[in-house]
Amino acid sequence: MPAGSSKKRERQYEHIKEGAEKRGASEKRAKEIAARTVNKERARSGEARTSSKTSTEDPKSSYQRGGQRSHGGSRGPTRDQLYEEAEVILWWAALLVLWLTLISSVDALEACVGATAALLGAIAGSEARRAVERR
């Protein structure tokens, strides 16, 4: 924290630093994030002797923005999410094939019922595996 900071800004710095560390930032990066955020708030409120144009003319404070500019948006599903979706599809296909091989003749309604039942079984099987892994 800069010399001469108020107790409020010191508490704010610690709070932001702890939050950044909880989100996985290194201690060095968390300190940088906290210092930049607190210094910007100090500049906006007139507590700092000098301040940049972007610090004082940004229409929203960091709290009001709520992270709007904190990242470039979604980068798509993660590898684990893709794996989980693929697992459900494989369970569904296996159960549907099993059901179709056990039935001699299938009409359209039976195929829909079988596909739905296989999908429910696939989801249940995938969730059961995840529950066992969490133990």
mmCIF file with all atom_site columns, C-alpha atoms in Angstrom:
data_model
loop_
_atom_site.group_PDB
_atom_site.id
_atom_site.type_symbol
_atom_site.label_atom_id
_atom_site.label_alt_id
_atom_site.label_comp_id
_atom_site.label_asym_id
_atom_site.label_entity_id
_atom_site.label_seq_id
_atom_site.pdbx_PDB_ins_code
_atom_site.Cartn_x
_atom_site.Cartn_y
_atom_site.Cartn_z
_atom_site.occupancy
_atom_site.B_iso_or_equiv
_atom_site.pdbx_formal_charge
_atom_site.auth_seq_id
_atom_site.auth_comp_id
_atom_site.auth_asym_id
_atom_site.auth_atom_id
_atom_site.pdbx_PDB_model_num
ATOM 1   C CA . MET A 1 1   ? 0.000   0.000   0.000   1.00 0.00 ? 1   MET A CA 1
ATOM 2   C CA . PRO A 1 2   ? 1.217   3.526   -0.708  1.00 0.00 ? 2   PRO A CA 1
ATOM 3   C CA . ALA A 1 3   ? 2.329   5.569   2.280   1.00 0.00 ? 3   ALA A CA 1
ATOM 4   C CA . GLY A 1 4   ? -0.433  7.694   3.729   1.00 0.00 ? 4   GLY A CA 1
ATOM 5   C CA . SER A 1 5   ? -3.269  5.368   2.755   1.00 0.00 ? 5   SER A CA 1
ATOM 6   C CA . SER A 1 6   ? -6.307  5.303   4.981   1.00 0.00 ? 6   SER A CA 1
ATOM 7   C CA . LYS A 1 7   ? -7.364  2.306   7.059   1.00 0.00 ? 7   LYS A CA 1
ATOM 8   C CA . LYS A 1 8   ? -10.313 1.882   4.691   1.00 0.00 ? 8   LYS A CA 1
ATOM 9   C CA . ARG A 1 9   ? -7.992  1.536   1.691   1.00 0.00 ? 9   ARG A CA 1
ATOM 10  C CA . GLU A 1 10  ? -5.737  -0.878  3.591   1.00 0.00 ? 10  GLU A CA 1
ATOM 11  C CA . ARG A 1 11  ? -8.759  -3.093  4.368   1.00 0.00 ? 11  ARG A CA 1
ATOM 12  C CA . GLN A 1 12  ? -9.858  -2.814  0.742   1.00 0.00 ? 12  GLN A CA 1
ATOM 13  C CA . TYR A 1 13  ? -6.354  -3.815  -0.413  1.00 0.00 ? 13  TYR A CA 1
ATOM 14  C CA . GLU A 1 14  ? -6.325  -6.896  1.833   1.00 0.00 ? 14  GLU A CA 1
ATOM 15  C CA . HIS A 1 15  ? -9.826  -7.900  0.755   1.00 0.00 ? 15  HIS A CA 1
ATOM 16  C CA . ILE A 1 16  ? -8.991  -7.646  -2.953  1.00 0.00 ? 16  ILE A CA 1
ATOM 17  C CA . LYS A 1 17  ? -5.668  -9.441  -2.482  1.00 0.00 ? 17  LYS A CA 1
ATOM 18  C CA . GLU A 1 18  ? -7.314  -12.346 -0.617  1.00 0.00 ? 18  GLU A CA 1
ATOM 19  C CA . GLY A 1 19  ? -10.015 -12.610 -3.270  1.00 0.00 ? 19  GLY A CA 1
ATOM 20  C CA . ALA A 1 20  ? -7.448  -12.757 -6.065  1.00 0.00 ? 20  ALA A CA 1
ATOM 21  C CA . GLU A 1 21  ? -5.484  -15.458 -4.223  1.00 0.00 ? 21  GLU A CA 1
ATOM 22  C CA . LYS A 1 22  ? -8.677  -17.497 -3.739  1.00 0.00 ? 22  LYS A CA 1
ATOM 23  C CA . ARG A 1 23  ? -9.270  -17.286 -7.489  1.00 0.00 ? 23  ARG A CA 1
ATOM 24  C CA . GLY A 1 24  ? -5.828  -18.812 -8.062  1.00 0.00 ? 24  GLY A CA 1
ATOM 25  C CA . ALA A 1 25  ? -3.580  -15.792 -8.641  1.00 0.00 ? 25  ALA A CA 1
ATOM 26  C CA . SER A 1 26  ? -0.061  -15.976 -7.267  1.00 0.00 ? 26  SER A CA 1
ATOM 27  C CA . GLU A 1 27  ? 0.746   -13.815 -4.243  1.00 0.00 ? 27  GLU A CA 1
ATOM 28  C CA . LYS A 1 28  ? 2.743   -11.413 -6.417  1.00 0.00 ? 28  LYS A CA 1
ATOM 29  C CA . ARG A 1 29  ? -0.077  -11.093 -8.979  1.00 0.00 ? 29  ARG A CA 1
ATOM 30  C CA . ALA A 1 30  ? -2.696  -10.722 -6.212  1.00 0.00 ? 30  ALA A CA 1
ATOM 31  C CA . LYS A 1 31  ? -0.706  -7.852  -4.678  1.00 0.00 ? 31  LYS A CA 1
ATOM 32  C CA . GLU A 1 32  ? -0.472  -6.168  -8.077  1.00 0.00 ? 32  GLU A CA 1
ATOM 33  C CA . ILE A 1 33  ? -4.207  -6.507  -8.731  1.00 0.00 ? 33  ILE A CA 1
ATOM 34  C CA . ALA A 1 34  ? -5.061  -5.158  -5.277  1.00 0.00 ? 34  ALA A CA 1
ATOM 35  C CA . ALA A 1 35  ? -2.638  -2.226  -5.517  1.00 0.00 ? 35  ALA A CA 1
ATOM 36  C CA . ARG A 1 36  ? -3.869  -1.202  -8.966  1.00 0.00 ? 36  ARG A CA 1
ATOM 37  C CA . THR A 1 37  ? -7.504  -1.417  -7.912  1.00 0.00 ? 37  THR A CA 1
ATOM 38  C CA . VAL A 1 38  ? -7.000  0.549   -4.697  1.00 0.00 ? 38  VAL A CA 1
ATOM 39  C CA . ASN A 1 39  ? -4.876  3.196   -6.426  1.00 0.00 ? 39  ASN A CA 1
ATOM 40  C CA . LYS A 1 40  ? -7.557  3.649   -9.079  1.00 0.00 ? 40  LYS A CA 1
ATOM 41  C CA . GLU A 1 41  ? -10.245 4.064   -6.426  1.00 0.00 ? 41  GLU A CA 1
ATOM 42  C CA . ARG A 1 42  ? -8.021  6.552   -4.557  1.00 0.00 ? 42  ARG A CA 1
ATOM 43  C CA . ALA A 1 43  ? -7.559  8.543   -7.791  1.00 0.00 ? 43  ALA A CA 1
ATOM 44  C CA . ARG A 1 44  ? -11.292 8.581   -8.478  1.00 0.00 ? 44  ARG A CA 1
ATOM 45  C CA . SER A 1 45  ? -12.158 9.792   -5.019  1.00 0.00 ? 45  SER A CA 1
ATOM 46  C CA . GLY A 1 46  ? -9.477  12.506  -5.051  1.00 0.00 ? 46  GLY A CA 1
ATOM 47  C CA . GLU A 1 47  ? -7.279  10.880  -2.388  1.00 0.00 ? 47  GLU A CA 1
ATOM 48  C CA . ALA A 1 48  ? -4.247  10.524  -4.684  1.00 0.00 ? 48  ALA A CA 1
ATOM 49  C CA . ARG A 1 49  ? -1.987  13.485  -5.485  1.00 0.00 ? 49  ARG A CA 1
ATOM 50  C CA . THR A 1 50  ? -1.688  12.456  -9.142  1.00 0.00 ? 50  THR A CA 1
ATOM 51  C CA . SER A 1 51  ? -4.027  10.410  -11.283 1.00 0.00 ? 51  SER A CA 1
ATOM 52  C CA . SER A 1 52  ? -4.257  9.277   -14.888 1.00 0.00 ? 52  SER A CA 1
ATOM 53  C CA . LYS A 1 53  ? -7.001  10.274  -17.284 1.00 0.00 ? 53  LYS A CA 1
ATOM 54  C CA . THR A 1 54  ? -8.356  6.719   -17.455 1.00 0.00 ? 54  THR A CA 1
ATOM 55  C CA . SER A 1 55  ? -8.534  6.514   -13.669 1.00 0.00 ? 55  SER A CA 1
ATOM 56  C CA . THR A 1 56  ? -10.716 9.581   -13.337 1.00 0.00 ? 56  THR A CA 1
ATOM 57  C CA . GLU A 1 57  ? -12.752 9.601   -16.568 1.00 0.00 ? 57  GLU A CA 1
ATOM 58  C CA . ASP A 1 58  ? -13.915 5.977   -16.685 1.00 0.00 ? 58  ASP A CA 1
ATOM 59  C CA . PRO A 1 59  ? -17.706 6.218   -16.228 1.00 0.00 ? 59  PRO A CA 1
ATOM 60  C CA . LYS A 1 60  ? -17.951 3.213   -13.934 1.00 0.00 ? 60  LYS A CA 1
ATOM 61  C CA . SER A 1 61  ? -15.889 2.176   -10.938 1.00 0.00 ? 61  SER A CA 1
ATOM 62  C CA . SER A 1 62  ? -14.522 -1.342  -10.737 1.00 0.00 ? 62  SER A CA 1
ATOM 63  C CA . TYR A 1 63  ? -17.341 -2.324  -8.396  1.00 0.00 ? 63  TYR A CA 1
ATOM 64  C CA . GLN A 1 64  ? -20.007 -1.013  -10.772 1.00 0.00 ? 64  GLN A CA 1
ATOM 65  C CA . ARG A 1 65  ? -18.445 -2.767  -13.760 1.00 0.00 ? 65  ARG A CA 1
ATOM 66  C CA . GLY A 1 66  ? -18.525 -6.124  -12.031 1.00 0.00 ? 66  GLY A CA 1
ATOM 67  C CA . GLY A 1 67  ? -15.702 -7.526  -14.155 1.00 0.00 ? 67  GLY A CA 1
ATOM 68  C CA . GLN A 1 68  ? -17.139 -6.485  -17.506 1.00 0.00 ? 68  GLN A CA 1
ATOM 69  C CA . ARG A 1 69  ? -13.673 -5.912  -18.943 1.00 0.00 ? 69  ARG A CA 1
ATOM 70  C CA . SER A 1 70  ? -11.824 -8.482  -16.891 1.00 0.00 ? 70  SER A CA 1
ATOM 71  C CA . HIS A 1 71  ? -11.574 -11.082 -19.658 1.00 0.00 ? 71  HIS A CA 1
ATOM 72  C CA . GLY A 1 72  ? -12.202 -11.604 -23.326 1.00 0.00 ? 72  GLY A CA 1
ATOM 73  C CA . GLY A 1 73  ? -15.323 -13.692 -22.872 1.00 0.00 ? 73  GLY A CA 1
ATOM 74  C CA . SER A 1 74  ? -16.008 -17.374 -22.972 1.00 0.00 ? 74  SER A CA 1
ATOM 75  C CA . ARG A 1 75  ? -13.379 -19.501 -24.603 1.00 0.00 ? 75  ARG A CA 1
ATOM 76  C CA . GLY A 1 76  ? -15.675 -22.459 -25.076 1.00 0.00 ? 76  GLY A CA 1
ATOM 77  C CA . PRO A 1 77  ? -16.097 -25.623 -23.062 1.00 0.00 ? 77  PRO A CA 1
ATOM 78  C CA . THR A 1 78  ? -13.209 -27.034 -21.078 1.00 0.00 ? 78  THR A CA 1
ATOM 79  C CA . ARG A 1 79  ? -11.651 -30.404 -21.747 1.00 0.00 ? 79  ARG A CA 1
ATOM 80  C CA . ASP A 1 80  ? -13.441 -31.882 -18.730 1.00 0.00 ? 80  ASP A CA 1
ATOM 81  C CA . GLN A 1 81  ? -16.813 -30.571 -19.917 1.00 0.00 ? 81  GLN A CA 1
ATOM 82  C CA . LEU A 1 82  ? -16.276 -32.074 -23.352 1.00 0.00 ? 82  LEU A CA 1
ATOM 83  C CA . TYR A 1 83  ? -15.265 -35.365 -21.742 1.00 0.00 ? 83  TYR A CA 1
ATOM 84  C CA . GLU A 1 84  ? -18.432 -35.425 -19.624 1.00 0.00 ? 84  GLU A CA 1
ATOM 85  C CA . GLU A 1 85  ? -20.638 -34.735 -22.664 1.00 0.00 ? 85  GLU A CA 1
ATOM 86  C CA . ALA A 1 86  ? -18.887 -37.449 -24.652 1.00 0.00 ? 86  ALA A CA 1
ATOM 87  C CA . GLU A 1 87  ? -19.373 -39.884 -21.769 1.00 0.00 ? 87  GLU A CA 1
ATOM 88  C CA . VAL A 1 88  ? -23.135 -39.250 -21.711 1.00 0.00 ? 88  VAL A CA 1
ATOM 89  C CA . ILE A 1 89  ? -23.324 -39.735 -25.486 1.00 0.00 ? 89  ILE A CA 1
ATOM 90  C CA . LEU A 1 90  ? -21.402 -43.019 -25.260 1.00 0.00 ? 90  LEU A CA 1
ATOM 91  C CA . TRP A 1 91  ? -23.613 -44.285 -22.421 1.00 0.00 ? 91  TRP A CA 1
ATOM 92  C CA . TRP A 1 92  ? -26.693 -43.334 -24.440 1.00 0.00 ? 92  TRP A CA 1
ATOM 93  C CA . ALA A 1 93  ? -25.452 -45.083 -27.569 1.00 0.00 ? 93  ALA A CA 1
ATOM 94  C CA . ALA A 1 94  ? -24.484 -48.234 -25.657 1.00 0.00 ? 94  ALA A CA 1
ATOM 95  C CA . LEU A 1 95  ? -27.821 -48.456 -23.856 1.00 0.00 ? 95  LEU A CA 1
ATOM 96  C CA . LEU A 1 96  ? -29.784 -47.758 -27.032 1.00 0.00 ? 96  LEU A CA 1
ATOM 97  C CA . VAL A 1 97  ? -27.895 -50.449 -28.960 1.00 0.00 ? 97  VAL A CA 1
ATOM 98  C CA . LEU A 1 98  ? -28.416 -52.907 -26.112 1.00 0.00 ? 98  LEU A CA 1
ATOM 99  C CA . TRP A 1 99  ? -32.128 -52.154 -26.014 1.00 0.00 ? 99  TRP A CA 1
ATOM 100 C CA . LEU A 1 100 ? -32.498 -52.459 -29.807 1.00 0.00 ? 100 LEU A CA 1
ATOM 101 C CA . THR A 1 101 ? -30.721 -55.820 -29.845 1.00 0.00 ? 101 THR A CA 1
ATOM 102 C CA . LEU A 1 102 ? -33.033 -57.207 -27.162 1.00 0.00 ? 102 LEU A CA 1
ATOM 103 C CA . ILE A 1 103 ? -36.219 -56.162 -29.002 1.00 0.00 ? 103 ILE A CA 1
ATOM 104 C CA . SER A 1 104 ? -37.047 -58.105 -32.172 1.00 0.00 ? 104 SER A CA 1
ATOM 105 C CA . SER A 1 105 ? -39.309 -55.596 -33.947 1.00 0.00 ? 105 SER A CA 1
ATOM 106 C CA . VAL A 1 106 ? -39.414 -51.899 -33.151 1.00 0.00 ? 106 VAL A CA 1
ATOM 107 C CA . ASP A 1 107 ? -41.969 -49.309 -34.268 1.00 0.00 ? 107 ASP A CA 1
ATOM 108 C CA . ALA A 1 108 ? -41.458 -45.520 -34.066 1.00 0.00 ? 108 ALA A CA 1
ATOM 109 C CA . LEU A 1 109 ? -43.064 -45.085 -30.631 1.00 0.00 ? 109 LEU A CA 1
ATOM 110 C CA . GLU A 1 110 ? -40.963 -47.869 -29.102 1.00 0.00 ? 110 GLU A CA 1
ATOM 111 C CA . ALA A 1 111 ? -37.817 -46.345 -30.598 1.00 0.00 ? 111 ALA A CA 1
ATOM 112 C CA . CYS A 1 112 ? -38.633 -42.942 -29.028 1.00 0.00 ? 112 CYS A CA 1
ATOM 113 C CA . VAL A 1 113 ? -39.376 -44.514 -25.662 1.00 0.00 ? 113 VAL A CA 1
ATOM 114 C CA . GLY A 1 114 ? -36.186 -46.573 -25.846 1.00 0.00 ? 114 GLY A CA 1
ATOM 115 C CA . ALA A 1 115 ? -34.063 -43.570 -26.836 1.00 0.00 ? 115 ALA A CA 1
ATOM 116 C CA . THR A 1 116 ? -35.497 -41.532 -23.957 1.00 0.00 ? 116 THR A CA 1
ATOM 117 C CA . ALA A 1 117 ? -34.964 -44.328 -21.465 1.00 0.00 ? 117 ALA A CA 1
ATOM 118 C CA . ALA A 1 118 ? -31.414 -44.825 -22.736 1.00 0.00 ? 118 ALA A CA 1
ATOM 119 C CA . LEU A 1 119 ? -30.697 -41.094 -22.372 1.00 0.00 ? 119 LEU A CA 1
ATOM 120 C CA . LEU A 1 120 ? -31.985 -41.099 -18.787 1.00 0.00 ? 120 LEU A CA 1
ATOM 121 C CA . GLY A 1 121 ? -29.876 -44.175 -18.064 1.00 0.00 ? 121 GLY A CA 1
ATOM 122 C CA . ALA A 1 122 ? -26.827 -42.503 -19.605 1.00 0.00 ? 122 ALA A CA 1
ATOM 123 C CA . ILE A 1 123 ? -27.240 -39.399 -17.464 1.00 0.00 ? 123 ILE A CA 1
ATOM 124 C CA . ALA A 1 124 ? -27.797 -41.509 -14.346 1.00 0.00 ? 124 ALA A CA 1
ATOM 125 C CA . GLY A 1 125 ? -24.703 -43.605 -15.087 1.00 0.00 ? 125 GLY A CA 1
ATOM 126 C CA . SER A 1 126 ? -22.557 -40.536 -15.648 1.00 0.00 ? 126 SER A CA 1
ATOM 127 C CA . GLU A 1 127 ? -23.795 -38.874 -12.434 1.00 0.00 ? 127 GLU A CA 1
ATOM 128 C CA . ALA A 1 128 ? -23.222 -42.089 -10.474 1.00 0.00 ? 128 ALA A CA 1
ATOM 129 C CA . ARG A 1 129 ? -19.615 -42.230 -11.679 1.00 0.00 ? 129 ARG A CA 1
ATOM 130 C CA . ARG A 1 130 ? -19.052 -38.605 -10.653 1.00 0.00 ? 130 ARG A CA 1
ATOM 131 C CA . ALA A 1 131 ? -20.577 -39.250 -7.225  1.00 0.00 ? 131 ALA A CA 1
ATOM 132 C CA . VAL A 1 132 ? -18.230 -42.187 -6.660  1.00 0.00 ? 132 VAL A CA 1
ATOM 133 C CA . GLU A 1 133 ? -15.204 -40.117 -7.790  1.00 0.00 ? 133 GLU A CA 1
ATOM 134 C CA . ARG A 1 134 ? -16.013 -37.296 -5.332  1.00 0.00 ? 134 ARG A CA 1
ATOM 135 C CA . ARG A 1 135 ? -15.706 -39.635 -2.331  1.00 0.00 ? 135 ARG A CA 1
#
